[in-house]
Structure formats: structure tokens, C-alpha cells
Short mmCIF file of C-alpha atoms in Angstrom, two decimals:
data_model
loop_
_atom_site.label_atom_id
_atom_site.label_comp_id
_atom_site.label_asym_id
_atom_site.label_seq_id
_atom_site.Cartn_x
_atom_site.Cartn_y
_atom_site.Cartn_z
CA ALA L 1 87.75 110.34 83.12
CA GLN L 2 85.87 107.70 83.51
CA SER L 3 84.14 106.77 86.98
CA VAL L 4 82.17 104.44 89.13
CA SER L 5 79.92 105.09 91.81
CA GLN L 6 78.87 102.70 94.71
CA HIS L 7 76.75 104.62 96.73
CA ASN L 8 76.71 102.18 100.02
CA HIS L 9 79.79 101.51 101.62
CA HIS L 10 78.73 99.33 104.46
CA VAL L 11 75.23 97.31 104.38
CA ILE L 12 73.60 95.15 107.31
CA LEU L 13 70.91 92.78 107.00
CA SER L 14 69.34 90.13 108.23
CA GLU L 15 69.08 86.61 106.85
CA ALA L 16 66.25 86.68 103.91
CA ALA L 17 65.99 90.24 103.53
CA SER L 18 66.05 91.49 100.27
CA LEU L 19 69.07 93.20 98.97
CA GLU L 20 69.73 96.26 96.29
CA LEU L 21 73.29 97.72 95.98
CA GLY L 22 73.67 100.85 94.07
CA CYS L 23 76.14 101.57 91.23
CA ASN L 24 76.33 104.24 88.25
CA TYR L 25 78.97 105.14 86.13
CA SER L 26 80.00 108.42 84.36
CA TYR L 27 80.81 107.60 80.72
CA GLY L 28 78.86 108.25 77.35
CA GLY L 29 79.95 105.81 75.18
CA THR L 30 80.15 101.55 74.93
CA VAL L 31 80.16 100.01 78.20
CA ASN L 32 80.30 96.55 79.43
CA LEU L 33 79.20 96.17 83.27
CA PHE L 34 80.35 93.78 86.00
CA TRP L 35 79.54 92.75 89.45
CA TYR L 36 82.74 91.12 91.54
CA VAL L 37 82.11 89.64 94.80
CA GLN L 38 85.40 89.50 97.35
CA TYR L 39 84.53 86.90 99.95
CA PRO L 40 86.93 87.43 103.32
CA GLY L 41 90.73 86.21 102.40
CA GLN L 42 89.55 85.09 98.94
CA HIS L 43 90.28 86.84 95.63
CA LEU L 44 88.06 88.67 93.39
CA GLN L 45 84.90 86.47 91.73
CA LEU L 46 82.69 87.42 89.15
CA LEU L 47 79.11 87.09 90.08
CA LEU L 48 77.64 88.69 86.40
CA LYS L 49 78.55 90.68 83.50
CA TYR L 50 76.27 92.63 81.02
CA PHE L 51 77.56 93.18 77.57
CA SER L 52 74.28 93.68 75.29
CA GLY L 53 71.02 92.51 75.35
CA ASP L 54 68.64 92.11 77.70
CA PRO L 55 69.03 94.69 80.45
CA LEU L 56 68.36 92.27 83.21
CA VAL L 57 71.59 90.18 84.11
CA LYS L 58 70.95 86.78 86.21
CA GLY L 59 73.88 85.88 87.89
CA ILE L 60 75.75 83.09 90.07
CA LYS L 61 74.19 82.42 93.69
CA GLY L 62 70.97 84.23 92.75
CA PHE L 63 72.03 87.79 91.96
CA GLU L 64 70.84 89.69 89.29
CA ALA L 65 71.90 93.07 88.15
CA GLU L 66 69.67 95.61 85.81
CA PHE L 67 71.33 97.92 83.44
CA ILE L 68 69.33 101.25 83.08
CA LYS L 69 71.25 103.17 80.20
CA SER L 70 69.38 106.21 80.80
CA LYS L 71 70.22 106.30 84.50
CA PHE L 72 73.90 104.94 84.06
CA SER L 73 73.15 102.77 86.41
CA PHE L 74 73.85 98.45 87.10
CA ASN L 75 72.32 98.09 90.20
CA LEU L 76 72.63 94.34 92.40
CA ARG L 77 69.78 92.91 93.77
CA LYS L 78 68.68 89.91 95.21
CA PRO L 79 65.24 88.71 97.01
CA SER L 80 66.82 86.92 99.74
CA VAL L 81 70.33 87.04 101.27
CA GLN L 82 72.63 84.45 103.28
CA TRP L 83 74.80 84.53 105.65
CA SER L 84 77.40 83.12 103.49
CA ASP L 85 76.35 86.34 101.02
CA THR L 86 79.13 88.51 103.55
CA ALA L 87 81.61 89.85 101.60
CA GLU L 88 82.82 92.65 99.80
CA TYR L 89 81.06 93.58 96.29
CA PHE L 90 82.48 95.71 93.69
CA CYS L 91 80.95 97.43 90.58
CA ALA L 92 83.16 97.51 87.42
CA VAL L 93 83.05 99.22 84.00
CA MET L 94 85.13 98.07 81.16
CA VAL L 95 85.02 101.05 77.97
CA ASP L 96 85.13 100.54 74.94
CA SER L 97 85.84 96.73 75.22
CA SER L 98 89.04 97.87 76.38
CA TYR L 99 89.77 94.84 79.00
CA LYS L 100 90.74 97.72 81.38
CA LEU L 101 87.86 97.68 84.41
CA ILE L 102 87.59 100.59 86.26
CA PHE L 103 86.37 99.81 89.80
CA GLY L 104 83.83 101.27 92.47
CA SER L 105 84.74 101.53 95.77
CA GLY L 106 83.16 98.36 96.89
CA THR L 107 80.48 97.75 99.24
CA ARG L 108 80.60 95.77 102.23
CA LEU L 109 77.85 93.94 103.36
CA LEU L 110 77.22 91.82 106.45
CA VAL L 111 74.55 89.46 106.67
CA ARG L 112 73.38 88.54 110.25
CA PRO L 113 71.81 85.05 110.72
CA GLY Z 1 86.67 78.96 84.99
CA ALA Z 2 90.41 80.21 84.04
CA VAL Z 3 92.97 80.53 86.55
CA VAL Z 4 95.68 83.24 87.43
CA SER Z 5 97.95 82.89 89.75
CA GLN Z 6 100.28 85.04 91.96
CA HIS Z 7 103.51 84.56 93.75
CA PRO Z 8 104.17 85.08 96.61
CA SER Z 9 100.86 85.77 98.29
CA TRP Z 10 102.50 87.89 100.70
CA VAL Z 11 105.76 89.64 101.55
CA ILE Z 12 107.86 91.58 103.78
CA CYS Z 13 110.81 93.78 103.20
CA LYS Z 14 113.26 96.22 104.13
CA SER Z 15 113.02 99.74 103.06
CA GLY Z 16 115.03 100.30 100.04
CA THR Z 17 114.86 96.94 98.61
CA SER Z 18 113.31 95.20 95.64
CA VAL Z 19 110.44 93.23 95.45
CA LYS Z 20 108.92 91.02 92.35
CA ILE Z 21 105.66 89.81 92.28
CA GLU Z 22 104.56 87.40 89.66
CA CYS Z 23 101.17 86.54 88.10
CA ARG Z 24 100.70 83.45 85.79
CA SER Z 25 97.90 82.86 83.80
CA LEU Z 26 98.11 78.82 84.34
CA ASP Z 27 95.33 77.51 81.80
CA PHE Z 28 95.16 79.54 78.86
CA GLN Z 29 97.27 82.51 77.42
CA ALA Z 30 96.64 86.27 78.06
CA THR Z 31 98.28 88.58 75.27
CA THR Z 32 97.44 91.19 78.30
CA MET Z 33 97.65 91.23 81.56
CA PHE Z 34 96.45 94.02 84.45
CA TRP Z 35 98.05 95.39 87.68
CA TYR Z 36 95.88 96.66 90.14
CA ARG Z 37 96.76 98.33 93.99
CA GLN Z 38 94.12 97.85 96.60
CA PHE Z 39 94.56 100.18 100.22
CA PRO Z 40 92.55 98.85 102.91
CA LYS Z 41 88.95 99.04 102.70
CA GLN Z 42 89.40 100.84 99.58
CA SER Z 43 88.82 99.71 95.67
CA LEU Z 44 91.25 98.43 93.44
CA MET Z 45 93.19 101.30 91.55
CA LEU Z 46 94.53 99.95 87.94
CA MET Z 47 98.03 100.68 87.95
CA ALA Z 48 99.19 99.23 84.75
CA THR Z 49 98.55 97.47 81.34
CA SER Z 50 100.78 94.49 80.77
CA ASN Z 51 100.94 93.78 77.10
CA GLU Z 52 103.56 90.49 76.12
CA GLY Z 53 106.13 91.37 74.21
CA SER Z 54 106.15 95.66 74.52
CA LYS Z 55 106.43 98.10 77.29
CA ALA Z 56 102.99 98.54 79.53
CA THR Z 57 101.29 101.55 79.78
CA TYR Z 58 100.87 103.10 83.03
CA GLU Z 59 97.83 104.83 84.69
CA GLN Z 60 98.26 108.38 85.41
CA GLY Z 61 100.06 109.30 88.66
CA VAL Z 62 101.84 105.59 88.55
CA GLU Z 63 105.49 105.91 88.60
CA LYS Z 64 106.61 103.38 85.90
CA ASP Z 65 110.34 103.56 87.21
CA LYS Z 66 109.06 102.62 90.59
CA PHE Z 67 106.41 99.71 89.50
CA LEU Z 68 108.26 98.16 86.97
CA ILE Z 69 106.29 95.44 84.62
CA ASN Z 70 107.57 92.92 82.27
CA HIS Z 71 105.43 90.80 80.40
CA ALA Z 72 107.88 88.03 79.08
CA SER Z 73 105.56 85.54 77.92
CA LEU Z 74 101.70 84.82 77.27
CA THR Z 75 101.37 83.54 80.32
CA LEU Z 76 103.82 85.18 83.11
CA SER Z 77 103.65 89.12 83.85
CA THR Z 78 105.88 90.18 86.71
CA LEU Z 79 105.44 93.41 88.78
CA THR Z 80 109.08 94.65 90.49
CA VAL Z 81 108.45 97.31 93.35
CA THR Z 82 111.68 98.98 93.43
CA SER Z 83 113.12 100.61 96.36
CA ALA Z 84 110.56 99.85 98.44
CA HIS Z 85 109.22 102.02 101.02
CA PRO Z 86 106.61 101.49 103.77
CA GLU Z 87 104.11 103.90 101.69
CA ASP Z 88 104.20 101.53 99.14
CA SER Z 89 102.65 98.54 101.68
CA SER Z 90 99.49 97.47 99.57
CA PHE Z 91 97.70 94.44 98.06
CA TYR Z 92 98.65 94.07 94.63
CA ILE Z 93 96.21 92.37 92.21
CA CYS Z 94 96.49 91.07 88.74
CA SER Z 95 94.25 89.88 86.42
CA ALA Z 96 94.15 88.54 82.92
CA SER Z 97 91.80 88.18 79.67
CA GLN Z 98 91.00 85.00 78.14
CA GLY Z 99 88.75 86.94 75.27
CA ALA Z 100 85.23 87.24 75.57
CA GLY Z 101 85.30 90.50 77.61
CA GLU Z 102 86.24 88.96 81.07
CA LEU Z 103 88.67 89.28 83.35
CA PHE Z 104 90.34 86.95 85.67
CA PHE Z 105 91.89 87.86 89.29
CA GLY Z 106 94.55 86.45 90.60
CA GLU Z 107 94.68 86.10 94.52
CA GLY Z 108 96.62 88.98 95.27
CA SER Z 109 99.84 89.75 96.90
CA ARG Z 110 100.15 91.52 100.14
CA LEU Z 111 103.33 93.82 100.29
CA THR Z 112 104.54 95.01 103.79
CA VAL Z 113 107.77 97.29 103.66
CA LEU Z 114 109.30 97.56 107.10
#
């Protein structure tokens, strides 16, 4: 069965620090990859997505992610985090263009001012 | 972006009663909607795929008789938790596709069963 692993459950950073959140998936076929963010008290919002083409994807709010097919990874990065980035981040995989998303367990990010 | 709305946003009910949660796509038509369940401090677990005009497809381990899904129109899907018990207390989230592989999520509905 397909699965998504997020290795960091909790991350605490100071403002201006760099961020990298790991995401690995297990599926050998075609995948579309997503990162969603859930700010406190709000619903899920799409940060960025990868369908095809350039494996380095840029999203909103300065986030980017790199798809490395050989490693089955789609890590999220941001060079300099802000306090407002405090949220929970979910990696998700859509297999075979089915529209069905499989989510990772999420990573709670706390950015200290 | 497209808007998906859920109602109610929170509900408290007594054990043994049934609760209906609505999911609407406000500015687009969605032939397919998805229902997720999120436990505290955990990820979203896909419960079922709701298809307009046909029966829902449930994920393994999800009781279809307990979680009734109806997708009566291209803009509305409902999830009814029948004979709810405290272990059904959770955060239920729906999503809908506008096409192009992107899903839009509702605000979620928090169910508390006493």
C-alpha cells in the first residue's frame, strides 16, 4: 500500500533560520506530490505541488520543494523562516492521477521570534 | 482559489444519535469529493471517496453503514455519522477537486460525542 513518511514530527527554529522538512513516499508508479500547511485554527492550504517537469518547485510564501525520484523524496525548504510560518505542514501524495491524497503524519513547526 | 465550505463547523451530540455534516463546493462543480478524519495531533486519514450520483467508495477499515455518504449534486456531499459514540469524536474534513489535480479543503467539522 502507498504511504507517506514525514520524519520530523516537531521542529523548533528561531526566525531567519533555514528550514528543511523531510518527506518520503512509497509507491513505484506515477505520483503527484503536494505540501499543505495548516495554520492554527485554519483549514488546509496548498503550499506547492509537483506534477511533472522541473523537479524543483517553488510555492507560496518563499517555500520550495525538490522532487528526487531516485530517493522517493519531496523535501520542503525555506531559506529563512518567519514567526508567521508557525503551523503544521503535511506532505501528500496523489497516485496515478486518482485525486485521492495520501497524507504524511505532519510536522509541527514552531518559529520563535 | 476555489472555495469548499463545511457545515456545521462544530457539533456536540449525545451518544446514540446521528449527525450530518455537509460539504459544499461554492464556486465550482465537483464530481468527486473526499472525506477525511483527523485525530488530535495526527494526520488526515482518507475515509471515503464520494462520487456524484453513485455510491461512495470506502477505504479499508471504514464502516460504510456507520459513515453514510451521499453525493446528491455536483456541489454537495454529506457525511452522516450514525449512532455516534464517543470514539467517533474527531475532526472531519472534506475536499473537492476542481480538476487539474488540485484539491481544495473545507474548514473541517469538529464532532464531539458525549
